[in-house]
Amino acid sequence: MKNSFTFAIVALAMVYACPSFADFSKYVQISASGYAGEAVNDFPVLVKISNAKLPGVYSAVKNAGADLKFTDELGVTEYPYEVDVWDPSGTSLVWVKVPVLKSNTSLRMYYGDMTKTTNPGATQVWGGYAGVWHLSTGLGDSVANGAPAVAVSPTVSLASGAVGAGYRISSAGVTSGSKTGAIYCPSTASVDYSQGFTVSAWVNNISYSSTWDDQMILATCSGVWENKGGFCIRANTWPNSGKELMFSNSNCNQKFQNADNSVPPLWDNNVWHSLSLVWDGSTMTVYIDGIAGDSWSGAITNSGEPLTFGNCSNLEASNIGTAESSAFSWKGGVDECRLTTAVKSADWLRAEYLVVSQDVTTFGEPHDLSGCTVDFSAVGERSGSAPLVVEFQASSEGFSGTVTYKWDFDNDGSVDSTDEEPEWTYEAVGSYSVKLVATTPQGAKTSLYENCVTVEEAIENILNANAFRVDETAGIDCTAL
C-alpha cells in the first residue's frame, strides 16, 4: 500500500498600513496665458519664479529648487524639470517639459518638501538633443551624459545674457586680427548632420566695422572659406554691399535675408536675437527671432569638427590667434545654445523665441497643504495561497471637497478600482506592490507600498506535483502518517 500526505497553512488576519509619500507644504497653479504662439508638443517651457510673482516662495522652497514638483493642472501626472538658475534674491529660471504648450496650458507647482533633496528628472527635459548649453552657471551640458563646452580665451562670462547669464566671445572694440575667442563643444564632433538637424543660439553683437568685417557666429567647418568642409554662418559688412548674413559650406556661399528681403537685425548694438538653422536633409532655412527667412537647397557633409560658437572649429592651441581664426571671431555675446538632429518646425522655433523673450507664465494664489494626508490599509489576510482575496480601505485627512480614488493593485499602471473600500482577488503566485492615487480639489497625492501582498502556491499543489511516496516493500510503514 502506498500513502501520501499534505500540509495546510493558516494565514493570520492583520491590518497593515501602507505609508504615504512625503508631503509638499504648498502648491500653486501656473498658467501659460502669456504664450501667443501655436500649440507645440513635448515642449520645455521657461518658468520664471520670483517673490514678486509668488510672494514668500523662497522662504518655503529649500535645497535650491530641488524640492519642487511640477504636474498637470490636477496634480496627477508629473512633469520633468531642470533648474537653470536659482536666485533667491531675484528671478529663478526653471525649464519644465509639458505635453503641450498653448495659451490655455495650465500646470501645477508643488513646493516645500523638506525631505526632497535632488531632482532626478532634469535630463529628461532635453530628450532627443545632442547638446544643450544654457551657459548661465558655467559650460555644462544639460543632456544626459553630455560633455561640457570649452571656452577659449578671451571669452568671458556675462552677468546678463538672453536667459540668465551668458558668454561674450570678444570684448567691445575688438577688430579683425586680434586674438580669437570661441565656445566649442567637443562631444558634437561625431554628430551626423547630413540627414537633418536644428542648431540654435541667442546672440548679440557689440562691435563691428562698417567698412569691412566678417564675424563667425557658429560653425562645424575647420576654416572660414567654403572649401573647408562642414558649414558655418557669418555676419558680414562689406564696403559695396553693406550688411549680410552668409551661410557657407563646401558647395556655396549663400546670402540670407529676412522674409521681406530685409537684412537680419543681428548688428543691433547689444540687443539679443534668436538665431536658428534648420536642415531637413535637402533644404536649409534660417530663422531670426523665430521667423523664417531665406532657404538654400543642396547637401551638407560632416567635417568631424565640433560645433563651435563664435568662430570656426579648428581651435587647437596651435591655431588660436592665427590670421584665419582670429580675424573672424564673433564680437559679442552667445547664450542658450542647442543642437538636435531632429528637424524642428517653424512653430517650435517661434515658441522657443517667445518663452525666452517674454514671461509667458502667471501664478495663482498659493494653497496650503499642511495637515493633508492620504493613506490606505489592507484589512484581513495579505498573504496566503492563490486565489487570495484582500480587502483595502482608503483614508484621507485635511482636504476640502470630494476625494476620488484610483487603485492599482499590482502597480502595472492600470486603474483597477475607484471604490473607497475595494476588494481584489489575486489569482497568480507572486509579490505585489499596491498604489493608491487620491485626487482632491487641492491636487493628487499618492501612497505606494512595495511587495505588501504575497501570494504563494498551495502546499497541496506542490505535493501533488512532487508527491512524497514511500514503498512499503522497503520496510517503512507510512500508514500512521
Coordinates of C-alpha atoms in Angstrom, one line a residue:
M1 CA 0.0 0.0 0.0
K2 CA 1.2 3.5 -0.9
N3 CA 0.1 6.6 1.0
S4 CA 0.7 10.4 0.5
F5 CA 0.4 13.3 2.9
T6 CA -0.3 17.1 2.7
F7 CA 0.3 20.2 4.8
A8 CA -2.2 23.1 5.5
I9 CA -1.2 26.7 6.0
V10 CA -3.4 29.1 8.1
A11 CA -2.8 32.8 7.4
L12 CA -3.3 35.2 10.3
A13 CA -5.6 38.2 9.8
M14 CA -3.9 41.5 10.2
V15 CA -4.2 45.2 9.3
Y16 CA -1.1 46.7 7.5
A17 CA -1.0 50.4 6.9
C18 CA 1.0 51.5 3.8
P19 CA 2.9 54.7 4.3
S20 CA 2.2 57.9 2.5
F21 CA 4.8 59.7 0.3
A22 CA 6.5 62.8 1.7
D23 CA 4.1 65.7 1.6
F24 CA 4.6 69.1 0.0
S25 CA 3.5 72.0 2.1
K26 CA 2.2 74.2 -0.7
Y27 CA 1.1 74.2 -4.3
V28 CA 0.2 76.9 -6.9
Q29 CA -1.4 76.9 -10.3
I30 CA 0.6 78.2 -13.2
S31 CA -0.9 79.4 -16.4
A32 CA 0.8 79.9 -19.8
S33 CA -1.7 82.6 -20.6
G34 CA 1.1 84.9 -21.9
Y35 CA 2.0 82.5 -24.7
A36 CA 0.8 83.7 -28.1
G37 CA 2.2 81.1 -30.4
E38 CA 0.8 77.9 -31.9
A39 CA 0.5 74.7 -30.0
V40 CA 3.7 72.6 -29.7
N41 CA 4.1 69.2 -28.2
D42 CA 6.6 67.9 -25.6
F43 CA 8.0 71.4 -25.2
P44 CA 10.4 72.8 -22.5
V45 CA 8.7 76.0 -21.3
L46 CA 10.6 78.5 -19.2
V47 CA 9.0 79.2 -15.8
K48 CA 10.3 82.3 -14.1
I49 CA 10.0 82.3 -10.3
S50 CA 10.4 85.3 -8.0
N51 CA 9.0 86.7 -4.8
A52 CA 7.3 89.3 -6.9
K53 CA 5.3 86.7 -8.8
L54 CA 4.8 84.3 -5.9
P55 CA 5.3 86.1 -2.5
G56 CA 7.2 84.1 0.0
V57 CA 8.3 81.3 -2.4
Y58 CA 12.0 81.4 -1.5
S59 CA 11.3 81.0 2.2
A60 CA 9.2 77.9 1.5
V61 CA 11.4 76.3 -1.1
K62 CA 14.6 74.5 0.1
N63 CA 17.6 72.9 -1.5
A64 CA 18.0 75.4 -4.4
G65 CA 14.8 74.3 -6.1
A66 CA 15.3 70.5 -5.8
D67 CA 12.2 70.2 -3.6
L68 CA 9.9 71.3 -6.4
K69 CA 7.4 69.1 -8.3
F70 CA 5.6 70.1 -11.5
T71 CA 2.4 68.3 -12.6
D72 CA -0.6 68.7 -14.8
E73 CA -3.3 71.0 -13.6
L74 CA -4.9 68.4 -11.4
G75 CA -1.7 67.2 -9.8
V76 CA -1.8 63.7 -11.2
T77 CA 0.9 63.5 -13.9
E78 CA 4.4 64.6 -13.0
Y79 CA 6.4 66.7 -15.5
P80 CA 10.3 66.7 -15.6
Y81 CA 12.0 70.0 -14.9
E82 CA 15.5 71.5 -14.7
V83 CA 16.6 74.4 -12.6
D84 CA 18.7 76.6 -14.8
V85 CA 19.3 79.5 -12.4
W86 CA 18.2 79.6 -8.7
D87 CA 18.4 83.1 -7.4
P88 CA 16.6 83.7 -4.0
S89 CA 17.3 87.4 -4.3
G90 CA 15.9 87.8 -7.8
T91 CA 14.4 85.7 -10.6
S92 CA 14.9 81.9 -10.8
L93 CA 14.7 80.1 -14.2
V94 CA 13.2 76.6 -14.4
W95 CA 12.6 74.6 -17.6
V96 CA 9.6 72.4 -17.4
K97 CA 8.7 69.9 -20.2
V98 CA 4.9 70.0 -20.8
P99 CA 3.0 67.6 -23.1
V100 CA 1.6 70.6 -25.0
L101 CA 2.2 74.3 -24.8
K102 CA -0.6 76.6 -25.8
S103 CA -2.2 79.7 -24.4
N104 CA -4.5 77.8 -22.1
T105 CA -1.9 75.3 -20.8
S106 CA -2.2 75.0 -17.0
L107 CA 0.2 73.2 -14.7
R108 CA 0.8 73.0 -11.0
M109 CA 3.9 73.5 -8.9
Y110 CA 4.3 71.8 -5.5
Y111 CA 7.0 73.1 -3.2
G112 CA 8.2 72.9 0.4
D113 CA 9.0 69.1 0.7
M114 CA 11.8 69.1 3.3
T115 CA 12.8 65.6 2.5
K116 CA 13.4 66.0 -1.2
T117 CA 17.0 66.9 -1.9
T118 CA 17.5 66.1 -5.6
N119 CA 15.8 66.4 -8.9
P120 CA 16.4 63.1 -10.8
G121 CA 14.4 64.1 -13.9
A122 CA 16.4 67.1 -15.1
T123 CA 18.0 65.4 -18.1
Q124 CA 14.5 64.1 -19.2
V125 CA 13.6 67.7 -20.2
W126 CA 16.1 67.5 -23.1
G127 CA 15.5 64.1 -24.5
G128 CA 16.4 64.0 -28.2
Y129 CA 19.0 66.7 -28.0
A130 CA 22.7 66.2 -28.8
G131 CA 23.6 69.1 -26.6
V132 CA 22.0 71.9 -24.5
W133 CA 24.4 74.6 -23.1
H134 CA 22.5 77.2 -21.0
L135 CA 25.7 79.0 -20.1
S136 CA 24.1 80.5 -17.1
T137 CA 26.3 79.0 -14.4
G138 CA 29.1 77.6 -16.5
L139 CA 29.7 75.5 -19.6
G140 CA 27.8 72.3 -18.6
D141 CA 25.7 70.3 -21.0
S142 CA 22.2 69.6 -19.7
V143 CA 21.8 66.4 -21.9
A144 CA 22.2 63.1 -20.1
N145 CA 25.9 62.0 -20.3
G146 CA 26.7 65.2 -22.2
A147 CA 30.1 66.8 -22.0
P148 CA 30.7 70.5 -21.1
A149 CA 31.7 73.0 -23.7
V150 CA 35.1 74.7 -23.7
A151 CA 35.6 78.5 -23.6
V152 CA 38.7 79.7 -25.5
S153 CA 40.2 82.9 -24.2
P154 CA 39.5 85.8 -24.3
T155 CA 35.9 84.5 -24.0
V156 CA 34.5 85.7 -20.6
S157 CA 31.2 85.1 -18.8
L158 CA 28.5 87.7 -18.9
A159 CA 26.4 88.8 -15.9
S160 CA 23.4 89.2 -18.1
G161 CA 22.6 87.1 -21.2
A162 CA 19.4 86.3 -23.0
V163 CA 18.5 83.7 -20.3
G164 CA 20.2 84.4 -17.1
A165 CA 24.0 84.8 -17.7
G166 CA 25.8 84.1 -20.9
Y167 CA 29.3 84.4 -22.5
R168 CA 31.0 87.1 -24.5
I169 CA 33.3 85.9 -27.3
S170 CA 35.3 89.1 -27.7
S171 CA 35.3 92.5 -26.0
A172 CA 33.8 95.6 -27.4
G173 CA 36.1 97.3 -29.8
V174 CA 37.9 94.2 -30.8
T175 CA 38.7 94.3 -34.5
S176 CA 39.9 91.9 -37.2
G177 CA 43.3 90.4 -36.4
S178 CA 43.0 90.4 -32.6
K179 CA 43.3 87.2 -30.7
T180 CA 40.3 84.8 -31.2
G181 CA 37.7 83.6 -28.7
A182 CA 35.1 80.9 -29.0
I183 CA 33.0 78.3 -27.3
Y184 CA 33.3 74.8 -28.8
C185 CA 31.6 71.6 -27.9
P186 CA 33.9 68.5 -28.1
S187 CA 31.0 66.0 -27.7
T188 CA 29.5 67.1 -31.0
A189 CA 32.3 66.1 -33.3
S190 CA 30.7 62.8 -34.2
V191 CA 27.2 64.1 -34.8
D192 CA 25.8 63.2 -38.2
Y193 CA 24.4 66.4 -39.7
S194 CA 23.7 65.0 -43.2
Q195 CA 20.2 63.8 -42.7
G196 CA 18.8 66.8 -40.7
F197 CA 19.5 69.0 -37.7
T198 CA 18.4 72.1 -35.8
V199 CA 21.1 74.3 -34.2
S200 CA 20.2 77.5 -32.3
A201 CA 21.7 80.1 -30.1
W202 CA 20.9 83.6 -28.7
V203 CA 23.5 86.1 -29.9
N204 CA 24.1 89.8 -29.6
N205 CA 26.7 92.0 -31.5
I206 CA 28.6 94.7 -29.6
S207 CA 31.2 95.7 -32.2
Y208 CA 31.6 95.6 -35.9
S209 CA 33.4 97.6 -38.6
S210 CA 31.2 99.4 -41.0
T211 CA 33.8 99.2 -43.8
W212 CA 34.8 95.5 -43.6
D213 CA 34.1 92.8 -41.1
D214 CA 33.4 89.0 -41.2
Q215 CA 32.3 87.5 -37.9
M216 CA 31.7 83.8 -37.5
I217 CA 28.5 83.1 -35.4
L218 CA 28.6 79.3 -35.4
A219 CA 30.3 76.6 -37.4
T220 CA 31.3 73.0 -37.8
C221 CA 33.9 73.9 -40.5
S222 CA 37.6 73.9 -39.8
G223 CA 38.1 77.2 -41.5
V224 CA 36.2 80.2 -42.9
W225 CA 36.0 79.6 -46.6
E226 CA 33.7 77.3 -48.4
N227 CA 36.3 74.6 -49.3
K228 CA 36.9 73.6 -45.7
G229 CA 34.0 71.1 -45.1
G230 CA 31.2 71.3 -42.7
F231 CA 29.2 74.6 -42.5
C232 CA 29.1 78.0 -40.9
I233 CA 27.0 81.1 -40.7
R234 CA 28.7 84.6 -40.6
A235 CA 27.7 88.2 -40.2
N236 CA 29.5 90.3 -42.7
T237 CA 29.8 94.0 -43.5
W238 CA 31.3 94.9 -46.9
P239 CA 32.1 98.3 -48.5
N240 CA 30.0 97.7 -51.5
S241 CA 27.1 95.5 -50.3
G242 CA 26.6 96.6 -46.7
K243 CA 25.5 94.1 -44.0
E244 CA 25.0 90.4 -45.0
L245 CA 24.2 87.2 -43.2
M246 CA 26.1 84.5 -45.0
F247 CA 25.8 80.7 -45.0
S248 CA 28.9 78.8 -46.2
N249 CA 29.7 75.1 -46.8
S250 CA 31.8 73.1 -49.2
N251 CA 29.5 74.0 -52.1
C252 CA 28.5 77.6 -51.7
N253 CA 28.3 81.0 -50.1
Q254 CA 24.6 81.8 -49.7
K255 CA 23.4 85.2 -48.5
F256 CA 20.3 85.1 -46.2
Q257 CA 17.6 87.7 -46.0
N258 CA 14.5 88.0 -43.9
A259 CA 11.2 87.0 -45.4
D260 CA 10.6 90.6 -46.5
N261 CA 14.1 90.8 -48.1
S262 CA 15.4 93.0 -45.3
V263 CA 18.7 92.4 -43.6
P264 CA 18.5 90.3 -40.4
P265 CA 18.9 92.5 -37.4
L266 CA 22.0 90.9 -35.9
W267 CA 24.0 94.1 -35.9
D268 CA 21.8 95.8 -33.3
N269 CA 24.1 97.3 -30.7
N270 CA 24.0 94.9 -27.7
V271 CA 20.5 93.5 -28.5
W272 CA 19.9 89.8 -28.1
H273 CA 18.4 87.9 -31.0
S274 CA 17.5 84.2 -31.5
L275 CA 19.3 82.6 -34.5
S276 CA 18.4 79.1 -35.7
L277 CA 19.5 77.0 -38.7
V278 CA 17.2 74.1 -39.7
W279 CA 18.4 71.5 -42.2
D280 CA 15.7 68.9 -43.3
G281 CA 18.1 66.8 -45.5
S282 CA 17.7 68.9 -48.6
T283 CA 16.9 72.5 -47.6
M284 CA 18.5 74.9 -45.1
T285 CA 16.3 77.6 -43.6
V286 CA 17.5 80.4 -41.3
Y287 CA 15.2 81.7 -38.5
I288 CA 15.7 85.1 -36.7
D289 CA 13.6 85.5 -33.6
G290 CA 11.6 82.5 -34.6
I291 CA 10.6 83.9 -38.0
A292 CA 11.8 82.1 -41.2
G293 CA 14.0 83.9 -43.7
D294 CA 15.7 82.7 -46.8
S295 CA 16.3 79.0 -47.6
W296 CA 19.0 77.2 -49.5
S297 CA 19.0 73.7 -51.2
G298 CA 22.0 71.5 -51.5
A299 CA 23.9 69.0 -49.4
I300 CA 25.6 69.0 -46.0
T301 CA 28.7 67.0 -45.4
N302 CA 30.2 66.1 -42.0
S303 CA 33.5 67.7 -41.1
G304 CA 34.3 65.7 -38.0
E305 CA 34.9 69.0 -36.2
P306 CA 33.0 70.1 -33.0
L307 CA 30.2 72.6 -33.2
T308 CA 31.7 75.9 -32.3
F309 CA 30.0 79.2 -31.4
G310 CA 31.8 82.4 -32.2
N311 CA 34.5 81.1 -34.5
C312 CA 35.5 78.2 -36.8
S313 CA 36.2 74.8 -35.4
N314 CA 40.0 74.4 -35.7
L315 CA 40.7 75.8 -32.2
E316 CA 43.6 73.6 -31.2
A317 CA 46.2 75.6 -29.3
S318 CA 48.4 75.9 -32.4
N319 CA 45.6 77.6 -34.3
I320 CA 44.4 80.1 -31.7
G321 CA 45.3 83.6 -32.7
T322 CA 46.2 82.7 -36.2
A323 CA 45.1 85.0 -39.0
E324 CA 42.3 82.7 -40.2
S325 CA 40.8 82.0 -36.8
S326 CA 41.3 85.4 -35.1
A327 CA 40.2 87.6 -38.0
F328 CA 36.7 86.1 -38.0
S329 CA 35.8 85.9 -34.3
W330 CA 32.2 86.9 -33.3
K331 CA 32.4 90.2 -31.4
G332 CA 29.5 89.9 -29.0
G333 CA 27.5 87.6 -26.7
V334 CA 26.3 84.0 -27.0
D335 CA 23.7 82.3 -24.8
E336 CA 21.3 79.3 -24.7
C337 CA 23.0 77.1 -27.3
R338 CA 21.2 73.9 -28.5
L339 CA 21.8 71.1 -31.1
T340 CA 19.5 68.3 -32.1
T341 CA 19.3 66.0 -35.2
A342 CA 15.5 66.5 -35.1
V343 CA 14.1 68.9 -37.7
K344 CA 12.2 71.4 -35.6
S345 CA 9.1 73.1 -37.0
A346 CA 8.5 76.8 -37.5
D347 CA 6.0 76.8 -34.7
W348 CA 8.6 75.2 -32.4
L349 CA 11.2 77.8 -33.2
R350 CA 8.8 80.6 -32.7
A351 CA 7.8 79.1 -29.3
E352 CA 11.5 78.9 -28.3
Y353 CA 11.8 82.6 -29.0
L354 CA 8.6 83.6 -27.2
V355 CA 9.3 81.7 -23.9
V356 CA 12.6 83.4 -23.6
S357 CA 11.8 86.9 -24.9
Q358 CA 8.6 87.2 -22.8
D359 CA 7.4 86.0 -19.4
V360 CA 4.6 83.7 -20.6
T361 CA 3.6 82.2 -17.2
T362 CA 1.5 83.7 -14.5
F363 CA 0.9 82.3 -10.9
G364 CA -2.3 81.9 -9.0
E365 CA -2.7 82.1 -5.3
P366 CA -0.7 79.5 -3.2
H367 CA -2.6 76.8 -1.4
D368 CA -1.5 75.3 1.9
L369 CA -1.3 71.5 2.1
S370 CA -0.1 71.3 5.7
G371 CA -2.0 68.5 7.5
C372 CA -3.3 66.9 4.3
T373 CA -2.7 63.1 4.2
V374 CA -3.6 60.1 2.2
D375 CA -3.3 56.5 3.5
F376 CA -4.7 53.0 2.9
S377 CA -4.8 49.8 4.8
A378 CA -5.0 46.1 3.9
V379 CA -7.7 44.6 6.1
G380 CA -7.5 40.8 6.8
E381 CA -5.2 38.5 5.0
R382 CA -2.5 40.0 2.8
S383 CA -0.5 36.8 2.3
G384 CA -1.6 33.2 1.6
S385 CA -2.3 30.8 -1.2
A386 CA -4.0 31.7 -4.5
P387 CA -6.7 32.8 -5.1
L388 CA -6.1 35.4 -2.3
V389 CA -8.8 37.9 -1.6
V390 CA -7.6 41.1 0.0
E391 CA -9.8 44.0 1.3
F392 CA -8.5 47.5 1.2
Q393 CA -9.6 50.7 2.9
A394 CA -8.7 54.3 1.8
S395 CA -8.4 57.2 4.2
S396 CA -7.6 60.9 3.8
E397 CA -7.4 63.9 6.1
G398 CA -7.2 67.7 5.8
F399 CA -8.7 68.0 2.3
S400 CA -11.7 70.2 1.4
G401 CA -14.2 68.9 -1.1
T402 CA -14.7 65.5 -2.6
V403 CA -11.9 62.9 -2.7
T404 CA -11.8 60.4 -5.5
Y405 CA -9.7 57.3 -5.6
K406 CA -7.8 55.3 -8.2
W407 CA -6.4 51.9 -7.1
D408 CA -3.6 49.9 -8.8
F409 CA -3.4 46.6 -7.0
D410 CA -0.4 45.3 -8.9
N411 CA 1.3 48.6 -9.8
D412 CA 1.2 47.9 -13.5
G413 CA -0.1 51.4 -14.4
S414 CA -3.8 50.3 -14.9
V415 CA -6.6 51.6 -12.7
D416 CA -8.2 48.5 -11.1
S417 CA -10.9 50.2 -8.9
T418 CA -12.3 53.6 -7.9
D419 CA -14.1 52.4 -4.8
E420 CA -13.1 53.7 -1.3
E421 CA -13.1 50.2 0.2
P422 CA -12.5 47.8 -2.7
E423 CA -11.8 44.1 -2.7
W424 CA -9.3 42.4 -5.0
T425 CA -8.6 38.8 -5.9
Y426 CA -5.0 37.8 -6.6
E427 CA -5.0 34.7 -8.8
A428 CA -1.3 34.3 -9.6
V429 CA 1.6 33.5 -7.3
G430 CA 3.9 36.5 -6.7
S431 CA 4.6 39.6 -4.6
Y432 CA 2.5 42.7 -5.4
S433 CA 3.0 46.4 -4.9
V434 CA -0.1 48.4 -4.3
K435 CA -0.6 52.1 -5.2
L436 CA -3.5 54.5 -4.4
V437 CA -3.9 57.9 -6.0
A438 CA -6.3 60.2 -4.2
T439 CA -7.5 63.3 -6.2
T440 CA -8.9 66.2 -4.4
P441 CA -9.6 69.9 -5.2
Q442 CA -6.0 70.6 -3.9
G443 CA -4.5 68.0 -6.2
A444 CA -3.5 64.4 -6.2
K445 CA -1.5 62.5 -3.6
T446 CA -0.1 59.0 -3.8
S447 CA 0.5 56.2 -1.4
L448 CA 2.6 53.3 -2.5
Y449 CA 3.9 50.2 -0.7
E450 CA 6.1 47.7 -2.4
N451 CA 5.6 44.0 -2.1
C452 CA 2.9 44.4 0.6
V453 CA 0.8 41.4 -0.8
T454 CA 2.3 37.9 -1.1
V455 CA 0.6 35.1 -2.9
E456 CA 2.0 31.6 -2.5
E457 CA 1.2 28.3 -4.2
A458 CA -0.9 26.0 -2.1
I459 CA 1.1 23.3 -0.4
E460 CA -1.2 20.5 -1.6
N461 CA -0.5 21.6 -5.2
I462 CA 3.3 21.4 -4.5
L463 CA 3.0 18.0 -3.0
N464 CA 0.7 16.7 -5.8
A465 CA 3.2 17.9 -8.3
N466 CA 6.1 16.3 -6.4
A467 CA 4.4 13.5 -4.5
F468 CA 6.3 12.1 -1.5
R469 CA 5.6 8.4 -1.6
V470 CA 7.4 5.6 0.2
D471 CA 7.1 1.9 -1.0
E472 CA 6.1 -0.3 1.9
T473 CA 8.2 -3.1 0.5
A474 CA 11.2 -1.1 1.6
G475 CA 10.2 -1.8 5.2
I476 CA 8.9 1.6 6.2
D477 CA 5.3 1.8 7.4
C478 CA 3.8 5.2 6.4
T479 CA 0.2 4.3 7.3
A480 CA 0.4 6.3 10.6
L481 CA 1.2 9.5 8.7

